Coordinates of C-alpha atoms and ligand atoms in Angstrom, one line a residue:
Chain A
M1 CA 42.0 -14.0 13.2
I2 CA 38.0 -14.3 13.0
R3 CA 35.8 -11.2 13.6
L4 CA 32.1 -11.5 13.5
Q5 CA 30.9 -7.8 14.4
N6 CA 27.1 -7.4 14.8
V7 CA 26.3 -10.5 12.5
C8 CA 22.7 -11.4 11.9
F9 CA 21.1 -14.3 10.7
N10 CA 17.8 -15.4 8.3
Y11 CA 17.0 -18.1 6.0
D12 CA 13.9 -16.6 5.8
R13 CA 11.6 -14.5 7.7
D14 CA 11.6 -15.6 11.0
R15 CA 16.0 -14.6 12.1
T16 CA 18.3 -17.8 12.4
L17 CA 21.0 -15.7 14.0
T18 CA 20.8 -12.8 16.2
D19 CA 23.4 -10.4 16.0
I20 CA 26.5 -11.9 16.8
S21 CA 29.9 -10.4 18.5
F22 CA 33.5 -12.6 19.2
H23 CA 37.1 -12.6 18.0
I24 CA 38.9 -15.5 17.7
N25 CA 42.4 -15.3 17.5
K26 CA 45.4 -17.6 16.2
G27 CA 45.6 -20.9 17.9
E28 CA 42.8 -21.1 19.8
F29 CA 40.6 -23.7 20.4
A30 CA 36.5 -22.6 20.2
A31 CA 33.8 -24.8 21.4
I32 CA 30.1 -23.9 19.9
I33 CA 27.3 -25.2 22.0
G34 CA 23.7 -25.1 22.1
A35 CA 20.7 -27.2 22.1
N36 CA 19.6 -28.3 18.4
G37 CA 18.0 -25.4 15.8
A38 CA 20.3 -22.8 18.2
G39 CA 21.6 -22.2 15.0
K40 CA 25.4 -23.0 15.5
S41 CA 25.8 -25.1 12.1
T42 CA 24.3 -21.8 10.8
L43 CA 27.0 -20.4 12.7
C44 CA 29.7 -22.4 11.2
R45 CA 28.4 -22.2 7.3
L46 CA 29.2 -18.1 7.6
L47 CA 32.0 -18.0 8.9
N48 CA 33.6 -20.1 5.7
G49 CA 31.5 -18.0 3.2
L50 CA 28.7 -21.1 2.9
L51 CA 25.8 -18.0 4.0
K52 CA 27.3 -14.8 3.4
P53 CA 25.8 -12.1 6.9
S54 CA 22.4 -10.2 6.3
S55 CA 23.8 -7.8 8.4
G56 CA 26.8 -7.6 10.0
S57 CA 30.4 -8.7 9.0
V58 CA 32.7 -12.0 9.4
E59 CA 35.8 -11.1 8.8
I60 CA 38.7 -14.2 8.7
N61 CA 42.5 -12.9 8.4
G62 CA 40.7 -9.5 7.0
L63 CA 38.7 -11.3 3.8
D64 CA 35.6 -10.5 4.4
T65 CA 33.0 -13.6 3.7
G66 CA 30.9 -11.4 1.9
H67 CA 33.0 -10.7 -1.0
T68 CA 35.2 -13.6 -0.6
K69 CA 34.5 -17.4 -2.8
S70 CA 33.4 -20.2 -0.6
S71 CA 36.1 -21.8 -2.9
V72 CA 38.9 -19.6 -1.9
L73 CA 38.5 -19.2 1.5
A74 CA 38.7 -23.3 1.7
R75 CA 42.4 -22.7 1.5
Q76 CA 42.1 -20.8 4.8
I77 CA 39.6 -22.6 6.3
G78 CA 38.9 -26.7 6.7
F79 CA 35.2 -27.3 6.9
L80 CA 35.0 -31.0 8.7
F81 CA 31.0 -32.2 8.0
Q82 CA 28.7 -34.3 10.2
N83 CA 28.5 -37.1 7.9
P84 CA 32.0 -37.7 5.6
D85 CA 29.9 -39.4 3.1
R86 CA 28.8 -36.3 1.3
Q87 CA 32.7 -34.7 1.1
I88 CA 34.4 -38.5 0.2
C89 CA 34.1 -38.8 -3.8
R90 CA 37.1 -41.0 -4.8
N91 CA 37.8 -44.7 -4.7
T92 CA 40.7 -44.8 -2.9
V93 CA 42.2 -43.6 0.3
A94 CA 44.8 -42.1 -2.1
E95 CA 42.3 -40.5 -4.8
E96 CA 40.5 -38.5 -2.5
I97 CA 43.6 -36.5 -0.5
L98 CA 44.9 -36.2 -3.7
F99 CA 41.4 -34.2 -4.4
G100 CA 41.4 -31.7 -2.5
L101 CA 45.1 -31.1 -2.7
E102 CA 44.8 -31.2 -6.1
L103 CA 42.4 -28.4 -5.4
L104 CA 44.2 -26.0 -3.6
Y105 CA 48.4 -26.5 -5.2
K106 CA 49.9 -26.9 -8.2
D107 CA 53.1 -28.3 -7.5
R108 CA 53.7 -31.6 -7.8
E109 CA 56.6 -33.0 -5.4
F110 CA 55.2 -31.0 -2.7
I111 CA 51.5 -32.7 -2.5
A112 CA 53.4 -35.9 -2.6
E113 CA 54.7 -35.3 0.3
R114 CA 51.8 -34.3 2.1
L115 CA 49.8 -37.5 0.5
E116 CA 52.9 -39.7 2.7
K117 CA 52.9 -37.8 5.6
V118 CA 48.7 -37.3 5.8
L119 CA 48.4 -41.3 4.7
S120 CA 51.6 -42.4 7.7
M121 CA 49.6 -39.8 10.1
F122 CA 46.3 -41.6 10.1
G123 CA 48.1 -44.9 9.2
F124 CA 45.7 -45.6 6.0
S125 CA 46.4 -48.0 3.3
A126 CA 47.0 -46.0 0.1
E127 CA 44.9 -48.6 -2.0
D128 CA 41.8 -48.7 0.1
N129 CA 38.2 -47.9 -0.3
P130 CA 36.8 -45.6 1.5
F131 CA 33.3 -47.0 1.1
N132 CA 34.6 -50.3 2.4
L133 CA 35.3 -48.4 5.2
S134 CA 33.2 -47.5 8.7
R135 CA 31.9 -45.0 10.5
G136 CA 34.7 -43.9 12.2
E137 CA 37.8 -44.6 9.7
R138 CA 35.6 -42.6 6.8
Q139 CA 35.3 -39.6 9.3
R140 CA 39.1 -39.9 9.9
L141 CA 40.2 -39.8 6.0
A142 CA 37.8 -36.5 5.7
L143 CA 39.6 -35.5 8.3
A144 CA 42.7 -36.5 6.7
S145 CA 42.0 -34.1 3.2
L146 CA 41.0 -31.4 4.9
I147 CA 44.4 -31.5 6.9
A148 CA 46.7 -32.8 4.4
V149 CA 45.6 -29.3 2.7
E150 CA 47.6 -27.8 6.4
P151 CA 44.8 -24.6 6.7
E152 CA 45.4 -22.5 9.9
I153 CA 41.6 -22.6 10.6
L154 CA 39.4 -26.2 11.3
I155 CA 35.5 -25.8 11.8
L156 CA 34.7 -29.5 12.4
D157 CA 30.4 -29.2 13.0
E158 CA 29.8 -32.1 15.3
P159 CA 33.0 -33.9 13.9
T160 CA 31.6 -37.9 16.7
T161 CA 28.0 -37.5 16.9
G162 CA 27.2 -40.8 16.1
L163 CA 30.9 -42.2 16.7
D164 CA 31.6 -44.6 19.5
Y165 CA 34.2 -43.5 22.0
K166 CA 37.4 -44.7 20.8
E167 CA 36.7 -43.6 17.1
C168 CA 35.9 -39.9 18.9
I169 CA 39.1 -39.8 21.1
E170 CA 40.9 -40.9 17.6
I171 CA 38.8 -38.1 16.1
M172 CA 40.0 -35.4 19.3
E173 CA 43.4 -37.0 19.8
I174 CA 43.9 -35.4 15.8
V175 CA 42.2 -32.4 16.3
R176 CA 44.2 -31.5 19.2
E177 CA 47.6 -32.5 17.6
M178 CA 47.1 -30.0 15.0
N179 CA 45.6 -26.9 17.3
K180 CA 49.1 -27.7 19.3
K181 CA 51.4 -26.9 16.3
G182 CA 48.8 -23.7 16.1
T183 CA 46.0 -24.6 14.0
T184 CA 42.7 -22.9 15.0
V185 CA 39.9 -24.7 16.5
I186 CA 36.1 -24.2 16.0
M187 CA 34.0 -27.3 16.6
V188 CA 30.7 -27.6 17.6
C189 CA 30.0 -30.6 19.9
H190 CA 26.7 -32.1 22.1
D191 CA 29.4 -33.8 24.1
M192 CA 29.9 -31.7 27.5
E193 CA 33.1 -34.7 28.3
V194 CA 34.9 -33.6 25.0
V195 CA 34.0 -29.9 25.1
L196 CA 35.3 -29.4 28.8
D197 CA 38.6 -32.3 27.5
Y198 CA 39.6 -30.1 24.5
A199 CA 38.1 -26.8 24.8
E200 CA 39.7 -23.9 26.2
R201 CA 36.7 -21.7 25.2
V202 CA 33.5 -22.2 25.1
L203 CA 30.4 -20.1 22.9
V204 CA 26.6 -21.2 23.9
L205 CA 24.2 -20.4 21.7
S206 CA 20.5 -20.1 22.7
G207 CA 18.0 -18.9 20.5
G208 CA 19.8 -18.5 17.7
K209 CA 21.6 -15.6 20.6
L210 CA 25.2 -16.0 22.1
I211 CA 24.8 -15.5 26.0
A212 CA 28.2 -16.8 26.9
D213 CA 31.5 -16.3 25.9
G214 CA 34.1 -17.4 28.1
E215 CA 36.7 -19.5 28.7
T216 CA 35.3 -23.3 28.7
R217 CA 35.6 -24.2 32.9
S218 CA 33.7 -20.3 34.2
V219 CA 31.3 -21.3 31.2
F220 CA 30.5 -24.6 33.5
C221 CA 29.7 -21.8 35.9
M222 CA 26.9 -20.4 35.0
N223 CA 23.6 -22.5 35.7
D224 CA 21.3 -20.2 34.9
V225 CA 23.5 -20.2 31.4
L226 CA 23.4 -23.5 30.7
E227 CA 20.0 -24.2 31.9
Q228 CA 18.3 -21.7 28.9
A229 CA 20.1 -23.3 26.7
S230 CA 19.1 -26.6 27.6
L231 CA 22.9 -27.9 28.3
I232 CA 23.9 -29.9 31.2
P233 CA 27.3 -29.7 32.4
P234 CA 29.6 -32.3 32.7
Q235 CA 28.1 -35.4 35.7
M236 CA 31.8 -34.7 37.9
A237 CA 30.6 -30.5 37.4
S238 CA 27.2 -31.4 38.6
L239 CA 28.2 -33.2 41.0
A240 CA 30.8 -30.8 42.7
G241 CA 28.2 -28.4 42.6
R242 CA 25.8 -30.3 44.4
L243 CA 28.9 -31.0 47.3
G244 CA 28.9 -27.1 47.3
S245 CA 31.8 -25.2 48.8
G246 CA 35.3 -27.1 48.8
F247 CA 34.5 -28.4 45.1
E248 CA 34.1 -25.4 43.3
D249 CA 37.2 -26.0 41.0
V250 CA 36.7 -29.8 40.2
F251 CA 35.6 -31.0 36.7
T252 CA 36.7 -33.9 35.7
V253 CA 37.0 -37.5 37.6
E254 CA 40.4 -37.3 38.4
E255 CA 40.4 -34.0 39.9
M256 CA 37.1 -34.9 42.0
T257 CA 39.0 -38.4 42.7
E258 CA 43.1 -36.5 44.0
L259 CA 40.0 -34.1 46.0
I260 CA 38.3 -36.8 47.7
L261 CA 41.9 -38.5 48.0
E262 CA 43.0 -35.6 50.5
K263 CA 40.4 -34.3 52.1
S264 CA 40.0 -38.6 53.7
N265 CA 43.7 -37.9 54.5
E266 CA 43.2 -35.0 56.6
K267 CA 41.0 -35.6 58.3
R268 CA 42.6 -39.7 58.8
R269 CA 45.4 -37.1 59.9
V270 CA 43.4 -35.3 62.1
E271 CA 41.7 -37.6 63.7
V272 CA 45.4 -40.0 64.1
Chain B
M1 CA 15.9 -26.9 1.7
R2 CA 11.9 -26.2 0.8
S3 CA 11.4 -27.9 -2.6
F4 CA 8.2 -27.0 -5.2
F5 CA 7.0 -30.5 -4.0
D6 CA 6.3 -30.4 -0.6
Y7 CA 2.8 -30.1 0.5
I8 CA 1.1 -27.2 2.0
P9 CA -1.1 -27.6 4.4
G10 CA -4.3 -25.5 4.0
N11 CA -8.3 -25.5 3.9
S12 CA -9.0 -23.8 0.4
F13 CA -11.7 -24.8 -2.2
L14 CA -8.7 -26.5 -4.2
H15 CA -7.3 -28.6 -1.4
R16 CA -10.9 -29.7 -0.3
L17 CA -11.5 -31.5 -3.7
N18 CA -11.6 -34.9 -4.1
P19 CA -7.9 -35.3 -5.2
L20 CA -9.1 -37.2 -8.2
S21 CA -10.7 -34.2 -8.9
R22 CA -6.9 -31.9 -8.8
I23 CA -5.4 -34.6 -10.4
F24 CA -8.0 -34.3 -13.2
L25 CA -7.9 -30.8 -13.8
S26 CA -4.4 -30.0 -13.4
F27 CA -3.9 -32.6 -16.7
M28 CA -6.0 -31.4 -18.9
I29 CA -4.6 -27.7 -18.0
S30 CA -1.4 -29.5 -19.2
I31 CA -3.5 -31.2 -22.0
A32 CA -4.9 -28.1 -23.1
C33 CA -1.8 -26.7 -23.0
F34 CA 0.0 -29.7 -25.5
S35 CA -3.4 -29.1 -27.6
S36 CA -3.3 -24.8 -28.5
K37 CA -1.4 -23.5 -30.5
S38 CA -2.5 -19.7 -30.1
H39 CA -0.6 -17.5 -27.7
L40 CA -2.9 -15.4 -26.0
F41 CA -4.7 -18.8 -25.0
L42 CA -1.9 -19.9 -23.6
L43 CA -1.0 -17.3 -21.8
L44 CA -4.5 -17.1 -20.4
M45 CA -3.7 -21.1 -19.1
I46 CA -0.2 -19.4 -17.1
L47 CA -3.0 -16.4 -15.4
L48 CA -5.5 -19.3 -14.9
N49 CA -2.1 -22.0 -12.8
L50 CA -1.5 -18.3 -11.6
V51 CA -4.8 -17.7 -10.3
L52 CA -5.5 -21.1 -8.9
A53 CA -2.5 -20.9 -6.8
A54 CA -4.2 -18.0 -5.1
L55 CA -6.9 -19.7 -4.7
A56 CA -5.1 -22.4 -2.9
G57 CA -3.3 -19.8 -0.9
I58 CA 0.0 -20.5 -2.8
L59 CA 1.2 -17.9 -5.0
N60 CA 4.2 -17.8 -3.3
R61 CA 4.9 -21.0 -4.6
G62 CA 3.6 -20.1 -8.0
M63 CA 6.0 -17.3 -8.8
E64 CA 8.6 -18.1 -7.4
L65 CA 7.8 -22.3 -10.1
L66 CA 7.3 -19.2 -12.4
K67 CA 10.4 -17.5 -12.1
N68 CA 12.4 -20.4 -12.0
L69 CA 10.7 -22.1 -15.0
S70 CA 10.7 -18.8 -17.3
K71 CA 14.8 -19.4 -16.5
F72 CA 14.5 -22.6 -17.7
S73 CA 13.2 -21.4 -20.1
V74 CA 15.8 -19.1 -21.9
F75 CA 17.5 -22.0 -23.0
I76 CA 15.0 -24.1 -24.8
F77 CA 14.5 -20.5 -26.6
V78 CA 17.6 -19.5 -28.3
L79 CA 17.6 -23.5 -28.7
Q80 CA 14.7 -23.5 -30.6
V81 CA 15.2 -19.8 -32.1
L82 CA 18.8 -21.7 -33.7
F83 CA 16.9 -24.7 -34.9
V84 CA 13.8 -23.3 -37.1
R85 CA 14.6 -22.9 -40.0
R86 CA 11.5 -22.1 -41.8
G87 CA 10.0 -18.8 -42.4
E88 CA 11.0 -15.1 -43.2
V89 CA 14.2 -14.3 -42.4
L90 CA 14.7 -11.8 -39.3
L91 CA 18.5 -11.6 -39.4
E92 CA 21.5 -13.5 -40.5
M93 CA 24.3 -14.0 -38.4
P94 CA 26.9 -15.1 -39.3
F95 CA 28.4 -19.0 -39.3
N96 CA 24.5 -19.6 -41.7
I97 CA 22.5 -18.5 -38.0
I98 CA 19.9 -17.4 -39.5
I99 CA 16.7 -16.3 -37.2
T100 CA 13.2 -16.5 -38.5
E101 CA 9.7 -14.8 -37.9
D102 CA 8.4 -18.6 -37.6
G103 CA 11.4 -19.9 -35.3
I104 CA 10.5 -16.5 -33.0
S105 CA 6.6 -17.9 -32.7
T106 CA 6.8 -21.5 -32.6
A107 CA 10.0 -20.6 -29.5
I108 CA 7.6 -18.7 -28.2
I109 CA 4.9 -21.4 -28.4
I110 CA 7.0 -24.1 -26.9
V111 CA 7.7 -21.9 -24.2
L112 CA 4.4 -20.8 -23.2
R113 CA 3.5 -23.9 -23.4
L114 CA 5.9 -25.5 -21.1
I115 CA 5.6 -22.8 -18.5
G116 CA 1.6 -23.8 -18.9
A117 CA 2.5 -27.5 -19.0
T118 CA 4.0 -27.9 -16.2
M119 CA 2.6 -25.5 -13.6
P120 CA -1.0 -27.2 -12.7
L121 CA 1.0 -30.3 -11.8
A122 CA 3.7 -28.9 -9.5
L123 CA 0.4 -27.2 -8.5
M124 CA -1.2 -30.0 -7.6
L125 CA 1.6 -31.7 -6.0
S126 CA 1.8 -28.8 -3.7
I127 CA -2.0 -29.2 -1.9
T128 CA -2.2 -32.9 -2.3
Q129 CA -0.4 -35.1 0.2
M130 CA 1.4 -37.5 -1.1
N131 CA -1.2 -40.6 0.9
D132 CA -3.7 -39.5 -0.9
L133 CA -2.2 -39.3 -4.2
S134 CA -1.1 -42.8 -3.8
N135 CA -4.5 -44.2 -2.8
I136 CA -6.3 -42.6 -5.2
L137 CA -4.1 -44.2 -8.1
V138 CA -4.8 -47.9 -5.9
V139 CA -8.8 -47.0 -5.8
K140 CA -10.2 -45.3 -7.9
L141 CA -7.5 -45.5 -11.2
K142 CA -6.9 -49.4 -10.0
I143 CA -3.4 -49.0 -10.5
P144 CA -1.7 -51.7 -8.6
Y145 CA -0.4 -50.8 -4.9
K146 CA 2.8 -52.1 -5.8
Y147 CA 3.4 -49.3 -8.0
A148 CA 1.0 -46.6 -7.2
F149 CA 3.8 -46.2 -4.1
A150 CA 6.7 -47.1 -6.4
F151 CA 5.8 -43.4 -8.4
T152 CA 4.4 -41.6 -5.2
T153 CA 8.0 -43.1 -3.4
A154 CA 10.4 -41.5 -6.6
L155 CA 8.2 -38.0 -6.4
R156 CA 8.4 -37.6 -2.3
F157 CA 12.5 -38.5 -2.8
I158 CA 13.3 -36.1 -4.7
P159 CA 13.0 -32.8 -2.8
I160 CA 15.4 -35.4 -0.5
F161 CA 17.3 -35.9 -3.1
A162 CA 18.0 -31.8 -3.9
S163 CA 18.5 -30.8 -0.6
E164 CA 21.1 -34.2 0.2
M165 CA 22.8 -32.6 -3.0
S166 CA 22.8 -28.9 -2.2
A167 CA 24.9 -30.7 0.9
I168 CA 27.1 -32.2 -0.7
I169 CA 27.8 -29.0 -2.7
E170 CA 28.3 -27.6 0.5
A171 CA 30.4 -30.1 1.2
Q172 CA 33.0 -30.1 -1.8
V173 CA 32.8 -26.1 -1.8
S174 CA 34.5 -26.0 1.3
R175 CA 36.9 -28.0 0.5
G176 CA 37.9 -25.9 -2.8
V177 CA 35.5 -27.1 -5.8
Q178 CA 35.1 -23.7 -7.6
L179 CA 31.2 -24.8 -7.7
D180 CA 30.5 -21.1 -6.4
T181 CA 31.5 -20.2 -10.0
K182 CA 28.8 -18.3 -12.1
N183 CA 29.9 -20.3 -15.0
I184 CA 27.9 -22.7 -16.1
F185 CA 29.5 -25.3 -18.6
K186 CA 32.6 -24.6 -15.9
K187 CA 29.7 -25.5 -12.8
T188 CA 28.9 -28.6 -14.8
R189 CA 32.3 -30.3 -15.4
L190 CA 32.6 -29.9 -12.1
I191 CA 29.4 -31.5 -10.9
L192 CA 30.0 -34.7 -12.7
P193 CA 32.5 -36.3 -10.1
L194 CA 30.1 -35.4 -7.2
C195 CA 27.4 -37.6 -8.5
L196 CA 29.4 -40.9 -6.8
P197 CA 28.6 -40.1 -3.3
L198 CA 24.7 -38.5 -4.3
L199 CA 24.3 -41.9 -6.2
I200 CA 26.0 -44.2 -2.6
T201 CA 23.3 -41.6 0.0
S202 CA 20.5 -42.4 -3.0
M203 CA 21.0 -46.2 -2.8
K204 CA 21.3 -46.1 0.7
K205 CA 18.4 -44.6 1.6
I206 CA 15.9 -46.2 -1.2
E207 CA 17.1 -49.7 0.4
G208 CA 15.9 -48.1 4.1
S209 CA 13.1 -47.2 2.3
A210 CA 11.9 -50.8 0.4
I211 CA 13.0 -52.9 3.5
S212 CA 10.8 -50.6 6.0
A213 CA 8.4 -50.9 4.0
E214 CA 8.8 -54.7 3.9
I215 CA 9.1 -55.7 7.4
R216 CA 5.7 -53.9 7.9
G217 CA 3.7 -56.0 5.9
F218 CA 4.0 -54.0 2.4
Y219 CA 3.6 -57.4 0.3
L220 CA -0.2 -57.7 2.2
R221 CA -1.6 -55.0 0.4
T222 CA -4.0 -54.4 -1.9
G223 CA -6.6 -51.7 -3.1
E224 CA -9.3 -52.8 -0.2
S225 CA -6.7 -51.7 3.1
C226 CA -7.2 -47.8 2.5
Y227 CA -8.4 -46.4 5.1
R228 CA -9.5 -43.7 3.7
K229 CA -12.4 -43.6 1.7
Y230 CA -12.8 -40.1 -1.1
F231 CA -16.0 -39.2 -1.8
I232 CA -17.1 -36.7 -5.5
N233 CA -19.8 -34.0 -4.3
W234 CA -20.8 -30.6 -6.7
N235 CA -18.0 -28.9 -6.3
D236 CA -15.6 -31.3 -8.0
V237 CA -18.8 -32.0 -10.7
G238 CA -17.7 -28.2 -11.3
V239 CA -14.1 -29.0 -11.7
L240 CA -14.6 -31.9 -14.1
L241 CA -16.7 -29.6 -15.9
F242 CA -14.8 -26.5 -16.3
A243 CA -11.5 -28.8 -16.9
V244 CA -13.5 -30.3 -20.0
I245 CA -14.9 -27.1 -20.8
L246 CA -11.0 -26.0 -20.6
F247 CA -9.7 -28.5 -23.1
I248 CA -12.6 -27.7 -25.6
S249 CA -12.0 -24.0 -25.7
A250 CA -7.6 -25.7 -26.5
V251 CA -8.9 -27.0 -28.9
F252 CA -11.3 -24.1 -30.8
S253 CA -8.7 -21.7 -29.8
N254 CA -6.6 -22.9 -32.6
N255 CA -9.1 -22.4 -35.2
I256 CA -9.5 -18.3 -34.2
K257 CA -6.7 -15.9 -35.4
L258 CA -5.6 -12.7 -33.6
Ligands
ADP1 N1 18.2 -24.5 4.5 C1 18.0 -23.3 5.8 N2 16.7 -23.3 5.5 C2 15.4 -22.6 6.2 N3 15.7 -23.0 7.4 C3 16.8 -23.5 8.1 C4 18.1 -24.1 7.1 N4 18.8 -24.8 8.5 C5 18.7 -25.0 9.4 N5 17.8 -24.0 9.8 C6 16.9 -23.1 10.7 O1 17.7 -22.6 11.7 C7 17.8 -23.2 12.7 C8 19.1 -23.5 13.8 O2 19.4 -24.4 12.5 P1 20.8 -24.7 13.2 O3 21.6 -23.5 12.6 O4 21.0 -26.3 11.7 O5 20.8 -25.8 14.2 P2 21.4 -26.4 14.9 O6 22.5 -26.6 14.1 O7 21.9 -26.1 16.4 O8 21.1 -27.8 15.1 C9 16.4 -23.9 13.0 O9 15.7 -23.5 13.8 C10 16.1 -24.7 11.2 O10 15.3 -25.0 11.2
MG2 MG1 23.4 -29.2 13.2

């Protein structure tokens, strides 16, 4: 589905990305993590052809992005930026969603059907002015107009930065739902709790190099990798790490609670 | 994204000049370009711009500027050639379009002027900090701080808007707007609706900037508030003289027939 082979990229002189290769299958939910300036956004832009690799190749569904325009790739890839205001350019919610649909589809009935579906899915009222919505709502609108065209791949560059907890969960739940329906999701995120909750796979970037790529939980156990990328693992994972043996596979509050209760019950049973 | 106005730090002869001398020199080069009708003189002025850029250690920026201005000039050149109908006809085309010797000659002059007069201003801004610029406008030229601040802030916002615009274009291309087309007319037609987001983010930025200036006591500032002092030395005198000589030779260049 998405295949990167020995991709290098530089903006001016210095290397921004060095020799990146990976392969993401249909339906995967992957997170790209790393410190600011590690090259995460650059990598995302390479994926939808906004940037072309200096060397190596990026393939989306067999299409080489080097020879395909981003506006053509848009049919397959929905790209959500951190700032929704750069995307929203119409005066009502309905028009904004239609704008994206009309760019990619011609069939009127089909367009109307999609619009209705998305409006009810997100609970928007069609005639609202986007710029009177809150920041989180605008982000949801931007996401809605991407999802309206039902892309096979969703790329999210820090979709939840600057949102409050509730807004963040609202966005992520929609993304999860799309993922369950088969959409491939690639997300840049600074919130390790969110990454742990939603992503199945994690790619760690540090200084433009891919230093780890694997199942989320196993990557969060690689302390040297996290340290090198200046990342702090989810708090429960750190706590479990400090507690040492017996707590290896604990990552969430629920798991920790369960394990502690289990252990204390065991202890009580031994005492009795 | 870098723009043509970003300050490039350095310690060259030109960087160390009094900002006022730099402003004067660049304006004199511009005025000289507008006063001259000689192809040779205008070419020399463009060359001088490149030499000055090299002196300031920003030859790269100078060349880039020249490249971009040349692209833009092609339009002006074509328009000019088509609209001037005086002089000896060189070529007749359908639809009553004629190309004349005068047309070509004035088109060349206008293009060279445009390049020669724009470059010094952009180069001057590249080696002058906005603070210095507004201070000089206030202290030496006695322009009220309010207006000087507005002027330099407007300049400072150009690159910000430019990068904002390119981010908006990225966002729209990603959703399928064909802004990555090579066809200029199509591109222009597609870009117009995008002015709404740009307008909104611009208004937000400007409002933020105005409020933050206001709450820091902007209205208290007068010409005497300036902390930095600017001195004139012999280098500056030399540069000022050089600028005046440039202007005079521009006027004389019109009388010499080559
Ligand atoms: N348009 C650009 N021009 C030049 N350098 C850039 C540009 N965008 C980003 N960079 C540089 O590339 C590096 C990676 O940036 P980015 O991909 O935005 O990192 P991240 O998203 O991980 O914070 C940074 O050092 C940044 O300064
Ligand atoms: Mg980023």
